[in-house]
mmCIF file of C-alpha atoms in Angstrom:
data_model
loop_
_atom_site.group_PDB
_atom_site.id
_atom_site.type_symbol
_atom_site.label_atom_id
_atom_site.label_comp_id
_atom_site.label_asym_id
_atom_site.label_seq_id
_atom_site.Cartn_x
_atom_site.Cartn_y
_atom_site.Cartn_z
ATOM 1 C CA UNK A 1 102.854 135.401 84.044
ATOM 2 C CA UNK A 2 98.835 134.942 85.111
ATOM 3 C CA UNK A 3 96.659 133.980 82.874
ATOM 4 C CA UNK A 4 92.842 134.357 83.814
ATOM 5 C CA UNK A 5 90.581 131.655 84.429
ATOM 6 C CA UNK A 6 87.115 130.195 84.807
ATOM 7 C CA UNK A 7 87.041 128.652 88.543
ATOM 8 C CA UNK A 8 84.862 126.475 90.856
ATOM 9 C CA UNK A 9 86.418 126.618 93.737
ATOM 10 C CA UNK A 10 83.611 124.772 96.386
ATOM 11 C CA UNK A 11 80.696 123.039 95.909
ATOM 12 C CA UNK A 12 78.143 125.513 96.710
ATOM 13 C CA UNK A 13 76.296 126.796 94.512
ATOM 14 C CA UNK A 14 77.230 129.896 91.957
ATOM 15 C CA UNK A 15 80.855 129.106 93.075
ATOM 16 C CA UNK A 16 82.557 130.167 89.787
ATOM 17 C CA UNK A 17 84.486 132.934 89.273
ATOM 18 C CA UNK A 18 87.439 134.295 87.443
ATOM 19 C CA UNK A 19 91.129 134.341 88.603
ATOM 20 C CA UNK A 20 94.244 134.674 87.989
ATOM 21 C CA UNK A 21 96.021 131.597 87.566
ATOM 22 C CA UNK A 22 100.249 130.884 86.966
ATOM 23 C CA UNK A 23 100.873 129.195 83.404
ATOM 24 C CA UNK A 24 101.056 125.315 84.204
ATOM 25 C CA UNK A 25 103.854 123.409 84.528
ATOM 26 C CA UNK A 26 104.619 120.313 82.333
ATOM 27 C CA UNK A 27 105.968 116.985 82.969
ATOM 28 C CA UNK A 28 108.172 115.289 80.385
ATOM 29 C CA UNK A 29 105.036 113.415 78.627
ATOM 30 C CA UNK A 30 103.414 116.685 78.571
ATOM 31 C CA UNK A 31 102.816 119.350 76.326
ATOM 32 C CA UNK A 32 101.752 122.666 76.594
ATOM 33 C CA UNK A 33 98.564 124.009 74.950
ATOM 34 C CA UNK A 34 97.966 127.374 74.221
ATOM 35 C CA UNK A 35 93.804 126.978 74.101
ATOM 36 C CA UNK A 36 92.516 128.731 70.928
ATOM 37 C CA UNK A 37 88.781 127.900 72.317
ATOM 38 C CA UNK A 38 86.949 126.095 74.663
ATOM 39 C CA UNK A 39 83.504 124.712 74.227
ATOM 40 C CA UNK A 40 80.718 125.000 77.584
ATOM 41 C CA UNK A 41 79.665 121.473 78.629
ATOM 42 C CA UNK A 42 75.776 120.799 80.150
ATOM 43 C CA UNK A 43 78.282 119.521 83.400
ATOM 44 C CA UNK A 44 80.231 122.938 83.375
ATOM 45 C CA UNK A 45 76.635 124.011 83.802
ATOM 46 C CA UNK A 46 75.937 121.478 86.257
ATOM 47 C CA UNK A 47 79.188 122.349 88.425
ATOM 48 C CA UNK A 48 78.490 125.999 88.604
ATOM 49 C CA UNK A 49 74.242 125.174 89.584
ATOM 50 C CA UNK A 50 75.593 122.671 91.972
ATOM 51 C CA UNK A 51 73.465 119.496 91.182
ATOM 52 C CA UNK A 52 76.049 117.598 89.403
ATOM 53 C CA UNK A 53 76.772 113.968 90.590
ATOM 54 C CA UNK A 54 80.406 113.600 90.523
ATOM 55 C CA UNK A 55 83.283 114.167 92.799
ATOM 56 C CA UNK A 56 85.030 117.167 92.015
ATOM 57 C CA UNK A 57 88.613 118.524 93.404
ATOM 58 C CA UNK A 58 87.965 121.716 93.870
ATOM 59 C CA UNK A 59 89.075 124.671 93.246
ATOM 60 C CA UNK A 60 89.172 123.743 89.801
ATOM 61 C CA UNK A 61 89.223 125.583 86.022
ATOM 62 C CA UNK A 62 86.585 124.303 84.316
ATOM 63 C CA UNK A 63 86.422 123.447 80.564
ATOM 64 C CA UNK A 64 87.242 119.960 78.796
ATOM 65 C CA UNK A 65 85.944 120.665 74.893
ATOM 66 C CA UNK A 66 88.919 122.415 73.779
ATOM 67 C CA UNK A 67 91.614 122.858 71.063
ATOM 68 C CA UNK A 68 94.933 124.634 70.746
ATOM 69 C CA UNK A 69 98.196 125.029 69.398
ATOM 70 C CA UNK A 70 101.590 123.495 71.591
ATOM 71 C CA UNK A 71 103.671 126.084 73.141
ATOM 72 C CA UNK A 72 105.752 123.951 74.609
ATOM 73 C CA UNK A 73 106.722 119.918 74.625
ATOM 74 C CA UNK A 74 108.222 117.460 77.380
ATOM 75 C CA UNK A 75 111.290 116.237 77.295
ATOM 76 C CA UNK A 76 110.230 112.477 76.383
ATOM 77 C CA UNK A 77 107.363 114.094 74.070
ATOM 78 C CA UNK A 78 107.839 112.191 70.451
ATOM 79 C CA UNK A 79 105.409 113.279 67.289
ATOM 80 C CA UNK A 80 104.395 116.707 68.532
ATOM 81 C CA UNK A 81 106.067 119.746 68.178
ATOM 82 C CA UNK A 82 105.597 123.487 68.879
ATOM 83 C CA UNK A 83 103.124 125.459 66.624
ATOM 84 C CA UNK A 84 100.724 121.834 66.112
ATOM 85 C CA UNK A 85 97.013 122.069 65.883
ATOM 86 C CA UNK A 86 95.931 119.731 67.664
ATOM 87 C CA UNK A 87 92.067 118.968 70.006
ATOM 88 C CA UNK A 88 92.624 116.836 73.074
ATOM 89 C CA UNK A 89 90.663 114.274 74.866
ATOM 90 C CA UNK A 90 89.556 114.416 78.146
ATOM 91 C CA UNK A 91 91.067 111.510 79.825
ATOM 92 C CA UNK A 92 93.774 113.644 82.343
ATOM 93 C CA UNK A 93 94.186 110.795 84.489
ATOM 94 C CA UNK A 94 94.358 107.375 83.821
ATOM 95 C CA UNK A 95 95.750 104.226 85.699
ATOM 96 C CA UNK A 96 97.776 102.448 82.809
ATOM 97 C CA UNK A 97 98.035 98.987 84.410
ATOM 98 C CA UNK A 98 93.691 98.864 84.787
ATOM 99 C CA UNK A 99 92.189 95.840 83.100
ATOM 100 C CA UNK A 100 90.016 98.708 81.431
ATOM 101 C CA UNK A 101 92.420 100.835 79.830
ATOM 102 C CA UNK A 102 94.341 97.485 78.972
ATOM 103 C CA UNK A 103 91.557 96.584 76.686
ATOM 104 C CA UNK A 104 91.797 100.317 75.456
ATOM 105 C CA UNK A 105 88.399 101.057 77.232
ATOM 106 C CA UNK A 106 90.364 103.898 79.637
ATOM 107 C CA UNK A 107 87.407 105.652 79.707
ATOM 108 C CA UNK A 108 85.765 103.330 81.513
ATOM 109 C CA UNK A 109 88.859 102.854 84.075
ATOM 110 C CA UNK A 110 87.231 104.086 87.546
ATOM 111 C CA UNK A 111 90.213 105.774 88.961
ATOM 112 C CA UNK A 112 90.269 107.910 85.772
ATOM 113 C CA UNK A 113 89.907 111.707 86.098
ATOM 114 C CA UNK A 114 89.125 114.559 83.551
ATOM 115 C CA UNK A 115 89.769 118.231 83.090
ATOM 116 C CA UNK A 116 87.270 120.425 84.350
ATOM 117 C CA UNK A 117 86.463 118.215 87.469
ATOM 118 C CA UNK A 118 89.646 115.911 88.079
ATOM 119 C CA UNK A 119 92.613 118.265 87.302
ATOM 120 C CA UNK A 120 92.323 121.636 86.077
ATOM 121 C CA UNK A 121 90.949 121.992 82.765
ATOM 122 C CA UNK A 122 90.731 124.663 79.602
ATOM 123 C CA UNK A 123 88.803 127.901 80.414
ATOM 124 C CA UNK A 124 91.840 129.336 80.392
ATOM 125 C CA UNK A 125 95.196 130.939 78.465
ATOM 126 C CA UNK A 126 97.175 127.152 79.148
ATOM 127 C CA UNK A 127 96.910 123.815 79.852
ATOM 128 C CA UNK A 128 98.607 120.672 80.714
ATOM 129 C CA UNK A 129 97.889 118.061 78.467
ATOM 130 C CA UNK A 130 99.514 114.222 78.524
ATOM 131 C CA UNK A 131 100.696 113.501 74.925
ATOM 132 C CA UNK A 132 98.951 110.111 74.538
ATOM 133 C CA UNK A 133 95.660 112.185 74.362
ATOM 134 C CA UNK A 134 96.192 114.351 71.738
ATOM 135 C CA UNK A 135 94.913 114.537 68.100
ATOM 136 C CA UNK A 136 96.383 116.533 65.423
ATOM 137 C CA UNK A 137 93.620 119.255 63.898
ATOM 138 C CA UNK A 138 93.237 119.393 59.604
ATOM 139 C CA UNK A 139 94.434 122.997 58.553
ATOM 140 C CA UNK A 140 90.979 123.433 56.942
ATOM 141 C CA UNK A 141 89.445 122.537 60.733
ATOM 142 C CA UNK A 142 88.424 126.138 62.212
ATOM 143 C CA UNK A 143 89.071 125.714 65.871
ATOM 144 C CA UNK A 144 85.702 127.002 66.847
ATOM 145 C CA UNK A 145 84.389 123.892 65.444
ATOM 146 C CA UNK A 146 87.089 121.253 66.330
ATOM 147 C CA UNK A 147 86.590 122.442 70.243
ATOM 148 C CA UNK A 148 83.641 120.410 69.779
ATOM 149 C CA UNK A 149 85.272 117.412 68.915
ATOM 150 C CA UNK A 150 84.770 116.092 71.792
ATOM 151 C CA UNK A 151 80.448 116.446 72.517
ATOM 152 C CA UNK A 152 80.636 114.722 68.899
ATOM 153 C CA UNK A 153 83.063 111.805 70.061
ATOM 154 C CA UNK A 154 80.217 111.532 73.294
ATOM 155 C CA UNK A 155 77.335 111.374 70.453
ATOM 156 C CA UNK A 156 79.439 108.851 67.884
ATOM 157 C CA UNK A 157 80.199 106.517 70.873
ATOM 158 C CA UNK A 158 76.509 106.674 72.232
ATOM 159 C CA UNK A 159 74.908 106.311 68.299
ATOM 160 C CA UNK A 160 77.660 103.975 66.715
ATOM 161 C CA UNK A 161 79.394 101.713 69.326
ATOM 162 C CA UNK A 162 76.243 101.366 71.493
ATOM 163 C CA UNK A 163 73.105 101.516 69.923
ATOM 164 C CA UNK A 164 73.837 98.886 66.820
ATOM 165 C CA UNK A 165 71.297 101.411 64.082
ATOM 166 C CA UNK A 166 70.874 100.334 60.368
ATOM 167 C CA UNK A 167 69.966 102.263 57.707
ATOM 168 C CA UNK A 168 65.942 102.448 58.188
ATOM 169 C CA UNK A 169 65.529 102.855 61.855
ATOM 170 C CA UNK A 170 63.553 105.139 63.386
ATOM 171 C CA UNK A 171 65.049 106.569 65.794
ATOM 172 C CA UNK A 172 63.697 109.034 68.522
ATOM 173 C CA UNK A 173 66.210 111.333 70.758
ATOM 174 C CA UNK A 174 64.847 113.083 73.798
ATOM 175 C CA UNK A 175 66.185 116.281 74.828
ATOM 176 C CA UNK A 176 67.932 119.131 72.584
ATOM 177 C CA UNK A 177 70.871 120.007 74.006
ATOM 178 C CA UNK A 178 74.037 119.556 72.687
ATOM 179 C CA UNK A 179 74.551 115.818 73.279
ATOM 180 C CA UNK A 180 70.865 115.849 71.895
ATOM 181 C CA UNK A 181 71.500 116.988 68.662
ATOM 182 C CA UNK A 182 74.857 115.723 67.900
ATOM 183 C CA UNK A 183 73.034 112.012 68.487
ATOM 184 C CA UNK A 184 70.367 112.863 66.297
ATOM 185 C CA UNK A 185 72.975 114.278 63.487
ATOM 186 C CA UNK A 186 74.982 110.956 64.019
ATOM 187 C CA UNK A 187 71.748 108.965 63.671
ATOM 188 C CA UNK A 188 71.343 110.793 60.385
ATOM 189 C CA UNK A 189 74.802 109.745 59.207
ATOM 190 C CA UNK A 190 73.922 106.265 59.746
ATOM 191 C CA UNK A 191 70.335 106.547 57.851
ATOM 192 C CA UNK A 192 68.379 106.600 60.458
ATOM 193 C CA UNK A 193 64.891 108.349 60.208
ATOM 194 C CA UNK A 194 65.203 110.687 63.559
ATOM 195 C CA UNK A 195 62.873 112.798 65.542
ATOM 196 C CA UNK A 196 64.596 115.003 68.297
ATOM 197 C CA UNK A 197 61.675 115.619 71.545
ATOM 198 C CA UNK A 198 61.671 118.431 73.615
ATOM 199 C CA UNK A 199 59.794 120.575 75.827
ATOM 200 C CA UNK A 200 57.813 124.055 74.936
ATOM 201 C CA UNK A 201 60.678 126.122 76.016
ATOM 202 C CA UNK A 202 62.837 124.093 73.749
ATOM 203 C CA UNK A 203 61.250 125.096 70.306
ATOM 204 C CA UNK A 204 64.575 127.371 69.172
ATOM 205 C CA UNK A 205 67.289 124.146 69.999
ATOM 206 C CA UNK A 206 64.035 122.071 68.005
ATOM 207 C CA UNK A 207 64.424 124.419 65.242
ATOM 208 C CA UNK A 208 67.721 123.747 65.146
ATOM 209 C CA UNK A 209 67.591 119.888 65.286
ATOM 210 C CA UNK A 210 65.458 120.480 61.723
ATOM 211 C CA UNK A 211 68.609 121.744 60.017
ATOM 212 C CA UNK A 212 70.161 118.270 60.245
ATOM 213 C CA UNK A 213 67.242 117.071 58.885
ATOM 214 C CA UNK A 214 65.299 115.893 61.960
ATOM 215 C CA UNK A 215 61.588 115.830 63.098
ATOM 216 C CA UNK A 216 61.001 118.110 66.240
ATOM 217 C CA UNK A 217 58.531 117.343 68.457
ATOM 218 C CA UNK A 218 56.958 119.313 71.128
ATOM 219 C CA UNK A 219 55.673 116.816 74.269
ATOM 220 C CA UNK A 220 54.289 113.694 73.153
ATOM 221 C CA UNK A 221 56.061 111.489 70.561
ATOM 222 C CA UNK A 222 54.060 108.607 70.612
ATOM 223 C CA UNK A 223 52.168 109.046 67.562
ATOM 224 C CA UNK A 224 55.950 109.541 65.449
ATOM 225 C CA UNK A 225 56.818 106.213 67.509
ATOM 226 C CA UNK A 226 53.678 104.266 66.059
ATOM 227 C CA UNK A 227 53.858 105.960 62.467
ATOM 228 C CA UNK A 228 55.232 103.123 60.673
ATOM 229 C CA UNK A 229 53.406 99.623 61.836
ATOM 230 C CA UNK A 230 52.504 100.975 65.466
ATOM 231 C CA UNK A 231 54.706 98.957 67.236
ATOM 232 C CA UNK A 232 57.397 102.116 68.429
ATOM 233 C CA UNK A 233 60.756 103.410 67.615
ATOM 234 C CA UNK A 234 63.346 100.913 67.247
ATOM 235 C CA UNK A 235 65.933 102.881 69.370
ATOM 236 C CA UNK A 236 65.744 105.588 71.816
ATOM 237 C CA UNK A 237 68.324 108.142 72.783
ATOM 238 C CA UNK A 238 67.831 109.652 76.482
ATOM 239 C CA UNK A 239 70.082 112.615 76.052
ATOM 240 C CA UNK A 240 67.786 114.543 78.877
ATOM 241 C CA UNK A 241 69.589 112.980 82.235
ATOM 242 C CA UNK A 242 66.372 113.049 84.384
ATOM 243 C CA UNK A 243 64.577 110.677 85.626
ATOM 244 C CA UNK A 244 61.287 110.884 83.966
ATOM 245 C CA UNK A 245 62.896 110.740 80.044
ATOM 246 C CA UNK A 246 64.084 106.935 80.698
ATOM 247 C CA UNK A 247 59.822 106.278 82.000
ATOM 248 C CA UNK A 248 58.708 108.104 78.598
ATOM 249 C CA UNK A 249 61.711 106.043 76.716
ATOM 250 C CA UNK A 250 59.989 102.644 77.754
ATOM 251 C CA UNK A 251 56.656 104.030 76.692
ATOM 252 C CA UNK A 252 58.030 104.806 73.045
ATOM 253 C CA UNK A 253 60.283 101.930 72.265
ATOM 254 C CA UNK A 254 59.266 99.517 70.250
ATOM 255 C CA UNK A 255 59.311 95.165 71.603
ATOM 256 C CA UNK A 256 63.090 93.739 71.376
ATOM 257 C CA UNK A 257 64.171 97.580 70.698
ATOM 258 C CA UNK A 258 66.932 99.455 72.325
ATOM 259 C CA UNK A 259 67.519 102.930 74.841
ATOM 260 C CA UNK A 260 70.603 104.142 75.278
ATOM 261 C CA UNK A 261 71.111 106.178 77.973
ATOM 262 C CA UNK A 262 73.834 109.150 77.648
ATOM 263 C CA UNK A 263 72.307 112.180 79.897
ATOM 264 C CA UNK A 264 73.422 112.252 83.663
ATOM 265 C CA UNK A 265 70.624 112.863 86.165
ATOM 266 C CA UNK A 266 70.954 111.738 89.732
ATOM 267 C CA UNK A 267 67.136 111.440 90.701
ATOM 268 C CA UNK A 268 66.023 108.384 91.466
ATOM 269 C CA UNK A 269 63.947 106.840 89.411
ATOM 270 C CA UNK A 270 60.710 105.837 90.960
ATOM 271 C CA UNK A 271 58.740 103.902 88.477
ATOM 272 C CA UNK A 272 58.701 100.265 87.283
ATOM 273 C CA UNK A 273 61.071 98.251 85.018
ATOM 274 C CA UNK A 274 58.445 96.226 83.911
ATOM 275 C CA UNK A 275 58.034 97.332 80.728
ATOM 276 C CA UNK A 276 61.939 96.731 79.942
ATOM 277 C CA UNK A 277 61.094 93.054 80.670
ATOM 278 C CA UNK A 278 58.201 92.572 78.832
ATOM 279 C CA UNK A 279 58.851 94.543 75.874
ATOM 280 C CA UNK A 280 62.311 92.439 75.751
ATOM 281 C CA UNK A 281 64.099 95.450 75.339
ATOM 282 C CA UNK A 282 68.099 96.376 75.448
ATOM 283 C CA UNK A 283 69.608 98.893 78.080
ATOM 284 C CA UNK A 284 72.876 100.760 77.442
ATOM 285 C CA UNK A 285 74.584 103.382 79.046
ATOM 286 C CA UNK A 286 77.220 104.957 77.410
ATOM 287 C CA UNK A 287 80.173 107.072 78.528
ATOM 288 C CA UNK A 288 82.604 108.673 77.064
ATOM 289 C CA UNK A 289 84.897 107.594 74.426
ATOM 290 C CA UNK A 290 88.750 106.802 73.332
ATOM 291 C CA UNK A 291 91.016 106.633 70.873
ATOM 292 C CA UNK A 292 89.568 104.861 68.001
ATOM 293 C CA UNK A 293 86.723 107.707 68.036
ATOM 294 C CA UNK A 294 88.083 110.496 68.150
ATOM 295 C CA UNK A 295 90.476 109.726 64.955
ATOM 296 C CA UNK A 296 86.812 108.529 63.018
ATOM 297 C CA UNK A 297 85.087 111.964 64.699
ATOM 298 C CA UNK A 298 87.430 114.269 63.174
ATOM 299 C CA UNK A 299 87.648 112.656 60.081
ATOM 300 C CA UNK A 300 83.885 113.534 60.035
ATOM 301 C CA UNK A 301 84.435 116.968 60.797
ATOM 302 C CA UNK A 302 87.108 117.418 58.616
ATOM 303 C CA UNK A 303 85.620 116.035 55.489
ATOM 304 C CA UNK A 304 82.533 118.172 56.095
ATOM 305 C CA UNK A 305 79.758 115.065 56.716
ATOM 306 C CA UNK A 306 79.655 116.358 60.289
ATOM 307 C CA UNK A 307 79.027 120.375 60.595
ATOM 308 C CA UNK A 308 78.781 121.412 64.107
ATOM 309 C CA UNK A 309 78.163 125.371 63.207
ATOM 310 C CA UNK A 310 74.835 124.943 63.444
ATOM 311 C CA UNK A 311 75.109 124.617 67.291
ATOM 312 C CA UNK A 312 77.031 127.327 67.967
ATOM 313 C CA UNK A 313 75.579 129.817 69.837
ATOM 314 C CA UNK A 314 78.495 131.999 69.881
ATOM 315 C CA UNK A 315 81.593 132.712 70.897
ATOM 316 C CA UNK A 316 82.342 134.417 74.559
ATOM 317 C CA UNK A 317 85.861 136.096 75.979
ATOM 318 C CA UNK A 318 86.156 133.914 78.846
ATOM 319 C CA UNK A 319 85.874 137.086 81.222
ATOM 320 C CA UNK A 320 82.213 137.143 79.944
ATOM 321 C CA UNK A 321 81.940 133.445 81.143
ATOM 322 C CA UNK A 322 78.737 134.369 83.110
ATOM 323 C CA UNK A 323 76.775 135.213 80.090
ATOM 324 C CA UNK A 324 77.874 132.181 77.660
ATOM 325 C CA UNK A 325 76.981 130.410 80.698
ATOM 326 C CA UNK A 326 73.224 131.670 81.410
ATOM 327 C CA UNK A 327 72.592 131.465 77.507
ATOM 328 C CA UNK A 328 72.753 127.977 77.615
ATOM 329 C CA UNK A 329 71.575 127.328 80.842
ATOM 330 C CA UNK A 330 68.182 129.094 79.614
ATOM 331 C CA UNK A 331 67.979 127.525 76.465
ATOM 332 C CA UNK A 332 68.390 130.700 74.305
ATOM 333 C CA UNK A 333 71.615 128.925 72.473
ATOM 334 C CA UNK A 334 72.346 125.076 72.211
ATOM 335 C CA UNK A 335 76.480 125.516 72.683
ATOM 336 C CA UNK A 336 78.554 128.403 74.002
ATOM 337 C CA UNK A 337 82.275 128.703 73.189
ATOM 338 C CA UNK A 338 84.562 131.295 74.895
ATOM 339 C CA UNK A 339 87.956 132.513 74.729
ATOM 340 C CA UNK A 340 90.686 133.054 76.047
ATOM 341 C CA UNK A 341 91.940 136.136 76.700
#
């Protein structure tokens, strides 16, 4: 039985299309997931436009934000059954014996690979997922919303674990896409005061950014930076991925304050560092996430603290994967979610 699917099969680009695809088979630490929906990532985007900076095994479904129910378990699968709810993570691949994923950081393992670039991901009917990935979905959890458990557990790891915020700080996050927001609404949660920058074009995402009770700011953010005792924003958020956001983050930052850098963007840079040494000021990337994170993430979203509905665009048939695809590519919605059909 096929099952149709969103593809990139080479790495030119506009190489995405649908096909027909046989229903996965599972090893015996699999399960089975019969996808419910499946969130559109800015690097589904990227993989279909062709300037993405990863290696990709092509051809490939795309799709790693999704959630499901089990159709099916392994033979050595223990805690899951058929019929669970359950969101999965997007660590596919994983080297179990790497100092990294020792330590629990298997995100960070190099050899690690991910649906929707790695192995074949969720933009379709089924898909292979290893049990130690999984995460069981509250009842009251629409699965529209807990697809995006994942772009949340990207924003919690990039606001929480690596930016150190207190109650207090200002905090300024440039660029509204998904990532964007979902910083700025975890910057919320830990009191920050946030404004979210973006460009003209951007001023429906902005709008949106104001419903989690955030500034929005059209160009130049220097004067929010200075507001308080003119020294800058104690923490930046580049959640753009080009080059010229990390120049303008250095610019707004306040001395012995901290960027943290979460957008992809393989430009180089071409400016001076200076500034991070004389302003003293901290760094971070931060990829991913694991475990630990996604259990705190969907307690979030379960107990209502964290609403992602005000990001959804709307929801697509996965056969109408073009169009969810060139609404967010153009701006028009901050997150598409399709289908399966």
């Amino acid at each position: 039985m096929n099952s149709a699917a969103v593809v990139n099969f080479a790495p030119e680009k506009g190489s995405v299309e649908i096909r027909e695809i046989p229903k996965p088979t599972i090893g015996e630490e699999d399960v089975l997931l019969e996808v419910a929906n499946v969130g559109v990532c800015g690097s589904d985007l990227h993989q279909w436009t062709a300037d993405h900076s990863w290696p990709v095994n092509y051809p490939v479904v795309l799709g790693h934000e999704f959630g499901g129910h089990i159709v099916e378990v392994g033979s050595r699968v223990v805690g899951w059954k058929e019929g669970d709810r359950v969101v999965s993570e997007t660590a596919a691949i994983i080297d179990p014996n790497n100092p990294m994923t020792r330590q629990g950081l298997y995100n960070l393992d190099p050899t690690r690979k991910g649906f929707g670039y790695g192995v074949d991901g969720a933009m379709t009917k089924y898909v292979r997922v290893p049990m130690r990935i999984l995460h069981r979905v509250p009842d009251a959890l629409a699965f529209e919303q807990a697809c995006l458990t994942e772009p949340c557990c990207v924003a919690f790891n990039a606001v929480v674990e690596n930016s150190r915020l207190k109650p207090g700080d200002r905090v300024i996050v440039l660029g509204p896409g998904t990532i964007g927001i979902l910083c700025a609404a975890m910057a919320r949660l830990c009191g920050a005061e946030v404004a979210v920058v973006g460009l003209e074009a951007d001023r429906h995402r902005l709008a949106i950014a104001q419903q989690y009770g955030c500034e929005a700011i059209i160009g130049d953010a220097t004067e929010w930076a200075r507001k308080r005792d003119g020294l800058g924003a104690d923490c930046i958020i580049d959640a753009a991925g080009a080059s010229i956001t990390l120049k303008i983050a250095l610019q707004l930052v306040r001395p012995n304050g901290h960027i943290t850098k979460v957008g992809w963007g393989p430009q180089p840079l071409g400016f001076s560092l200076d500034a991070l040494v004389q302003k003293n000021v901290t760094l971070q990337g931060s990829f991913s996430h694991n475990w630990p994170i996604w259990e705190r993430v969907l307690a979030l979203l379960a107990s209502g603290q964290l609403d992602v509905k005000p990001i959804i665009g709307g929801v697509w048939p996965i056969t109408e994967w073009h169009e969810a695809f060139e609404k967010m590519h153009h701006g028009e919605v901050i997150k598409s979610v399709l289908k399966p059909v």
